[in-house]
Amino acid sequence: MGRTRQVTESTGSTAGTGGTADAGPAPRLQMSRLLGQVERQIARLLEGTLSTEGLTVDQWRTLDLLADGDGHPMSELAGSLVVPGPTLTKIMDKLVDATLVYRLVDDRDRRRVLAFLSEEGRSLHTAIEPRVAAVEAEAVAGLGADALVLTDLLARLAEQNAPAGARG
């Protein structure tokens, strides 16, 4: 009675605990779940800062990508943000309606539309960016110097797994 069974995710084997601490390995969380969990936690932290400006996390990420001053095609933005094209169109439509972003036909390829930050969008990005950076820094503060290692590893992982057109 009172015996529980523990299933380890990595092997699927079971171990009886008999009410005492099991000396065997703890269940391992898969990388996709860990990454998703951390992404959602940080997004929730960012939502507090961004909601005061009427922005969603995806809208902020779009503004942040456009802040480099280069025009970006929609396909590149969708790949970088990891959202489907129709979702990006909705994000962009709201940013255009708020006069934070504008779109222009690419002079080099008339089939492409490039997105740019407007002056208002640039001002908003400049005002919010330090607050977002502070939230992100606080989120990893407990990691110390490993925070830079984590950021570097995540950037490398993102680059390695990006679709060919989104690498850069």
PDB file of C-alpha atoms in Angstrom:
ATOM      1  CA  MET A   1       0.000   0.000   0.000  1.00  0.00           C
ATOM      2  CA  GLY A   2       1.186   3.548  -0.659  1.00  0.00           C
ATOM      3  CA  ARG A   3       3.775   2.318  -3.174  1.00  0.00           C
ATOM      4  CA  THR A   4       4.195   4.560  -6.196  1.00  0.00           C
ATOM      5  CA  ARG A   5       5.755   3.780  -9.516  1.00  0.00           C
ATOM      6  CA  GLN A   6       8.059   6.186 -11.248  1.00  0.00           C
ATOM      7  CA  VAL A   7       8.468   6.100 -15.016  1.00  0.00           C
ATOM      8  CA  THR A   8      11.618   7.672 -16.354  1.00  0.00           C
ATOM      9  CA  GLU A   9      11.005   9.535 -19.558  1.00  0.00           C
ATOM     10  CA  SER A  10      14.312   8.674 -21.168  1.00  0.00           C
ATOM     11  CA  THR A  11      14.099   4.892 -20.798  1.00  0.00           C
ATOM     12  CA  GLY A  12      10.480   4.154 -20.029  1.00  0.00           C
ATOM     13  CA  SER A  13      11.606   1.862 -17.196  1.00  0.00           C
ATOM     14  CA  THR A  14       9.818   1.831 -13.878  1.00  0.00           C
ATOM     15  CA  ALA A  15      11.148   1.903 -10.369  1.00  0.00           C
ATOM     16  CA  GLY A  16       9.235   1.378  -7.181  1.00  0.00           C
ATOM     17  CA  THR A  17       9.727   4.107  -4.603  1.00  0.00           C
ATOM     18  CA  GLY A  18       8.242   2.326  -1.630  1.00  0.00           C
ATOM     19  CA  GLY A  19       7.668   5.671   0.079  1.00  0.00           C
ATOM     20  CA  THR A  20      11.375   6.547   0.254  1.00  0.00           C
ATOM     21  CA  ALA A  21      13.502   8.636  -2.033  1.00  0.00           C
ATOM     22  CA  ASP A  22      14.591   6.678  -5.110  1.00  0.00           C
ATOM     23  CA  ALA A  23      18.347   6.768  -5.661  1.00  0.00           C
ATOM     24  CA  GLY A  24      17.873   6.284  -9.430  1.00  0.00           C
ATOM     25  CA  PRO A  25      18.061   9.053 -12.004  1.00  0.00           C
ATOM     26  CA  ALA A  26      15.314  11.644 -11.991  1.00  0.00           C
ATOM     27  CA  PRO A  27      13.035  11.869 -15.010  1.00  0.00           C
ATOM     28  CA  ARG A  28      14.660  13.950 -17.729  1.00  0.00           C
ATOM     29  CA  LEU A  29      12.782  16.824 -19.286  1.00  0.00           C
ATOM     30  CA  GLN A  30      13.150  16.903 -23.030  1.00  0.00           C
ATOM     31  CA  MET A  31      14.857  19.890 -24.600  1.00  0.00           C
ATOM     32  CA  SER A  32      11.758  20.956 -26.527  1.00  0.00           C
ATOM     33  CA  ARG A  33       9.727  21.072 -23.338  1.00  0.00           C
ATOM     34  CA  LEU A  34      12.418  22.978 -21.441  1.00  0.00           C
ATOM     35  CA  LEU A  35      12.826  25.520 -24.224  1.00  0.00           C
ATOM     36  CA  GLY A  36       9.066  25.955 -24.495  1.00  0.00           C
ATOM     37  CA  GLN A  37       8.705  26.316 -20.733  1.00  0.00           C
ATOM     38  CA  VAL A  38      11.415  28.980 -20.504  1.00  0.00           C
ATOM     39  CA  GLU A  39      10.068  30.819 -23.570  1.00  0.00           C
ATOM     40  CA  ARG A  40       6.580  30.994 -22.052  1.00  0.00           C
ATOM     41  CA  GLN A  41       7.940  32.118 -18.661  1.00  0.00           C
ATOM     42  CA  ILE A  42       9.987  34.921 -20.180  1.00  0.00           C
ATOM     43  CA  ALA A  43       7.124  35.915 -22.489  1.00  0.00           C
ATOM     44  CA  ARG A  44       4.876  36.274 -19.419  1.00  0.00           C
ATOM     45  CA  LEU A  45       7.473  38.501 -17.773  1.00  0.00           C
ATOM     46  CA  LEU A  46       7.723  40.623 -20.920  1.00  0.00           C
ATOM     47  CA  GLU A  47       3.949  40.925 -21.262  1.00  0.00           C
ATOM     48  CA  GLY A  48       3.811  43.102 -18.145  1.00  0.00           C
ATOM     49  CA  THR A  49       6.284  45.585 -19.586  1.00  0.00           C
ATOM     50  CA  LEU A  50       4.863  45.527 -23.106  1.00  0.00           C
ATOM     51  CA  SER A  51       1.180  45.714 -22.201  1.00  0.00           C
ATOM     52  CA  THR A  52       1.664  49.205 -20.782  1.00  0.00           C
ATOM     53  CA  GLU A  53       2.552  50.246 -24.350  1.00  0.00           C
ATOM     54  CA  GLY A  54      -0.273  48.208 -25.919  1.00  0.00           C
ATOM     55  CA  LEU A  55       2.117  45.686 -27.506  1.00  0.00           C
ATOM     56  CA  THR A  56       2.120  41.920 -27.580  1.00  0.00           C
ATOM     57  CA  VAL A  57       5.328  39.905 -27.321  1.00  0.00           C
ATOM     58  CA  ASP A  58       5.178  39.047 -31.035  1.00  0.00           C
ATOM     59  CA  GLN A  59       4.662  42.702 -31.939  1.00  0.00           C
ATOM     60  CA  TRP A  60       7.669  43.641 -29.800  1.00  0.00           C
ATOM     61  CA  ARG A  61       9.803  40.952 -31.409  1.00  0.00           C
ATOM     62  CA  THR A  62       8.819  42.305 -34.829  1.00  0.00           C
ATOM     63  CA  LEU A  63       9.750  45.870 -33.843  1.00  0.00           C
ATOM     64  CA  ASP A  64      13.021  44.603 -32.409  1.00  0.00           C
ATOM     65  CA  LEU A  65      13.921  42.797 -35.640  1.00  0.00           C
ATOM     66  CA  LEU A  66      13.112  45.901 -37.688  1.00  0.00           C
ATOM     67  CA  ALA A  67      15.147  48.162 -35.399  1.00  0.00           C
ATOM     68  CA  ASP A  68      18.325  47.461 -37.364  1.00  0.00           C
ATOM     69  CA  GLY A  69      17.060  49.938 -39.971  1.00  0.00           C
ATOM     70  CA  ASP A  70      17.222  47.482 -42.853  1.00  0.00           C
ATOM     71  CA  GLY A  71      14.059  46.605 -44.665  1.00  0.00           C
ATOM     72  CA  HIS A  72      13.044  43.011 -44.084  1.00  0.00           C
ATOM     73  CA  PRO A  73      10.848  40.885 -46.336  1.00  0.00           C
ATOM     74  CA  MET A  74       7.832  39.252 -44.747  1.00  0.00           C
ATOM     75  CA  SER A  75       9.206  35.749 -45.372  1.00  0.00           C
ATOM     76  CA  GLU A  76      12.382  36.571 -43.442  1.00  0.00           C
ATOM     77  CA  LEU A  77      10.408  38.044 -40.549  1.00  0.00           C
ATOM     78  CA  ALA A  78       8.114  35.000 -40.416  1.00  0.00           C
ATOM     79  CA  GLY A  79      11.153  32.710 -40.307  1.00  0.00           C
ATOM     80  CA  SER A  80      12.902  34.730 -37.610  1.00  0.00           C
ATOM     81  CA  LEU A  81       9.777  35.006 -35.479  1.00  0.00           C
ATOM     82  CA  VAL A  82       8.820  31.389 -36.167  1.00  0.00           C
ATOM     83  CA  VAL A  83       5.232  32.270 -37.022  1.00  0.00           C
ATOM     84  CA  PRO A  84       3.191  31.301 -40.087  1.00  0.00           C
ATOM     85  CA  GLY A  85       2.741  33.905 -42.819  1.00  0.00           C
ATOM     86  CA  PRO A  86      -0.924  34.651 -42.029  1.00  0.00           C
ATOM     87  CA  THR A  87      -0.054  35.256 -38.358  1.00  0.00           C
ATOM     88  CA  LEU A  88       2.731  37.644 -39.342  1.00  0.00           C
ATOM     89  CA  THR A  89       0.321  39.477 -41.646  1.00  0.00           C
ATOM     90  CA  LYS A  90      -2.019  40.068 -38.686  1.00  0.00           C
ATOM     91  CA  ILE A  91       0.888  41.250 -36.519  1.00  0.00           C
ATOM     92  CA  MET A  92       2.100  43.592 -39.266  1.00  0.00           C
ATOM     93  CA  ASP A  93      -1.400  44.928 -39.988  1.00  0.00           C
ATOM     94  CA  LYS A  94      -1.772  45.979 -36.346  1.00  0.00           C
ATOM     95  CA  LEU A  95       1.674  47.596 -36.315  1.00  0.00           C
ATOM     96  CA  VAL A  96       0.898  49.448 -39.565  1.00  0.00           C
ATOM     97  CA  ASP A  97      -2.471  50.590 -38.169  1.00  0.00           C
ATOM     98  CA  ALA A  98      -0.623  51.904 -35.095  1.00  0.00           C
ATOM     99  CA  THR A  99       1.802  53.747 -37.443  1.00  0.00           C
ATOM    100  CA  LEU A 100       4.768  51.903 -35.934  1.00  0.00           C
ATOM    101  CA  VAL A 101       5.722  50.098 -39.139  1.00  0.00           C
ATOM    102  CA  TYR A 102       5.338  50.713 -42.852  1.00  0.00           C
ATOM    103  CA  ARG A 103       5.748  48.504 -45.895  1.00  0.00           C
ATOM    104  CA  LEU A 104       7.367  49.301 -49.242  1.00  0.00           C
ATOM    105  CA  VAL A 105       7.762  47.320 -52.422  1.00  0.00           C
ATOM    106  CA  ASP A 106      11.396  46.230 -52.802  1.00  0.00           C
ATOM    107  CA  ASP A 107      13.067  48.280 -55.567  1.00  0.00           C
ATOM    108  CA  ARG A 108      15.307  45.319 -56.463  1.00  0.00           C
ATOM    109  CA  ASP A 109      12.498  42.756 -56.609  1.00  0.00           C
ATOM    110  CA  ARG A 110       9.038  44.216 -57.184  1.00  0.00           C
ATOM    111  CA  ARG A 111       7.441  40.948 -56.014  1.00  0.00           C
ATOM    112  CA  ARG A 112       8.748  41.452 -52.474  1.00  0.00           C
ATOM    113  CA  VAL A 113       7.424  43.767 -49.804  1.00  0.00           C
ATOM    114  CA  LEU A 114       9.863  45.090 -47.210  1.00  0.00           C
ATOM    115  CA  ALA A 115       8.888  46.189 -43.711  1.00  0.00           C
ATOM    116  CA  PHE A 116      10.514  49.137 -41.912  1.00  0.00           C
ATOM    117  CA  LEU A 117      10.103  50.880 -38.576  1.00  0.00           C
ATOM    118  CA  SER A 118       8.490  54.295 -38.813  1.00  0.00           C
ATOM    119  CA  GLU A 119       9.909  57.178 -36.778  1.00  0.00           C
ATOM    120  CA  GLU A 120       7.184  56.536 -34.205  1.00  0.00           C
ATOM    121  CA  GLY A 121       8.108  52.848 -34.149  1.00  0.00           C
ATOM    122  CA  ARG A 122      11.788  53.698 -33.707  1.00  0.00           C
ATOM    123  CA  SER A 123      10.980  56.056 -30.816  1.00  0.00           C
ATOM    124  CA  LEU A 124       8.833  53.420 -29.139  1.00  0.00           C
ATOM    125  CA  HIS A 125      11.518  50.767 -29.611  1.00  0.00           C
ATOM    126  CA  THR A 126      14.157  53.080 -28.143  1.00  0.00           C
ATOM    127  CA  ALA A 127      11.926  53.767 -25.114  1.00  0.00           C
ATOM    128  CA  ILE A 128      10.981  50.126 -24.462  1.00  0.00           C
ATOM    129  CA  GLU A 129      14.241  48.322 -25.296  1.00  0.00           C
ATOM    130  CA  PRO A 130      15.995  49.123 -21.970  1.00  0.00           C
ATOM    131  CA  ARG A 131      12.974  47.849 -20.025  1.00  0.00           C
ATOM    132  CA  VAL A 132      12.859  44.632 -22.052  1.00  0.00           C
ATOM    133  CA  ALA A 133      16.614  44.183 -21.563  1.00  0.00           C
ATOM    134  CA  ALA A 134      16.150  44.622 -17.803  1.00  0.00           C
ATOM    135  CA  VAL A 135      13.401  41.975 -17.711  1.00  0.00           C
ATOM    136  CA  GLU A 136      15.576  39.560 -19.686  1.00  0.00           C
ATOM    137  CA  ALA A 137      18.599  40.273 -17.481  1.00  0.00           C
ATOM    138  CA  GLU A 138      16.533  39.652 -14.356  1.00  0.00           C
ATOM    139  CA  ALA A 139      15.244  36.385 -15.821  1.00  0.00           C
ATOM    140  CA  VAL A 140      18.788  35.019 -16.144  1.00  0.00           C
ATOM    141  CA  ALA A 141      20.369  36.822 -13.179  1.00  0.00           C
ATOM    142  CA  GLY A 142      20.731  33.602 -11.187  1.00  0.00           C
ATOM    143  CA  LEU A 143      22.942  32.139 -13.897  1.00  0.00           C
ATOM    144  CA  GLY A 144      25.758  34.645 -13.419  1.00  0.00           C
ATOM    145  CA  ALA A 145      28.371  34.430 -16.188  1.00  0.00           C
ATOM    146  CA  ASP A 146      26.594  31.357 -17.558  1.00  0.00           C
ATOM    147  CA  ALA A 147      23.858  33.688 -18.857  1.00  0.00           C
ATOM    148  CA  LEU A 148      26.211  34.799 -21.642  1.00  0.00           C
ATOM    149  CA  VAL A 149      27.095  31.186 -22.400  1.00  0.00           C
ATOM    150  CA  LEU A 150      23.404  30.276 -22.539  1.00  0.00           C
ATOM    151  CA  THR A 151      22.647  33.196 -24.878  1.00  0.00           C
ATOM    152  CA  ASP A 152      25.539  32.213 -27.150  1.00  0.00           C
ATOM    153  CA  LEU A 153      24.460  28.566 -27.239  1.00  0.00           C
ATOM    154  CA  LEU A 154      20.829  29.475 -27.951  1.00  0.00           C
ATOM    155  CA  ALA A 155      21.914  31.824 -30.769  1.00  0.00           C
ATOM    156  CA  ARG A 156      24.028  29.050 -32.277  1.00  0.00           C
ATOM    157  CA  LEU A 157      21.180  26.552 -31.945  1.00  0.00           C
ATOM    158  CA  ALA A 158      18.720  28.982 -33.552  1.00  0.00           C
ATOM    159  CA  GLU A 159      21.108  29.658 -36.433  1.00  0.00           C
ATOM    160  CA  GLN A 160      21.843  25.959 -36.928  1.00  0.00           C
ATOM    161  CA  ASN A 161      18.152  25.053 -37.097  1.00  0.00           C
ATOM    162  CA  ALA A 162      16.857  28.071 -39.011  1.00  0.00           C
ATOM    163  CA  PRO A 163      15.368  27.481 -42.444  1.00  0.00           C
ATOM    164  CA  ALA A 164      17.929  28.230 -45.173  1.00  0.00           C
ATOM    165  CA  GLY A 165      16.218  31.507 -46.155  1.00  0.00           C
ATOM    166  CA  ALA A 166      16.183  32.787 -42.557  1.00  0.00           C
ATOM    167  CA  ARG A 167      19.884  32.265 -41.852  1.00  0.00           C
ATOM    168  CA  GLY A 168      21.976  35.298 -41.846  1.00  0.00           C
TER     169      GLY A 168
END
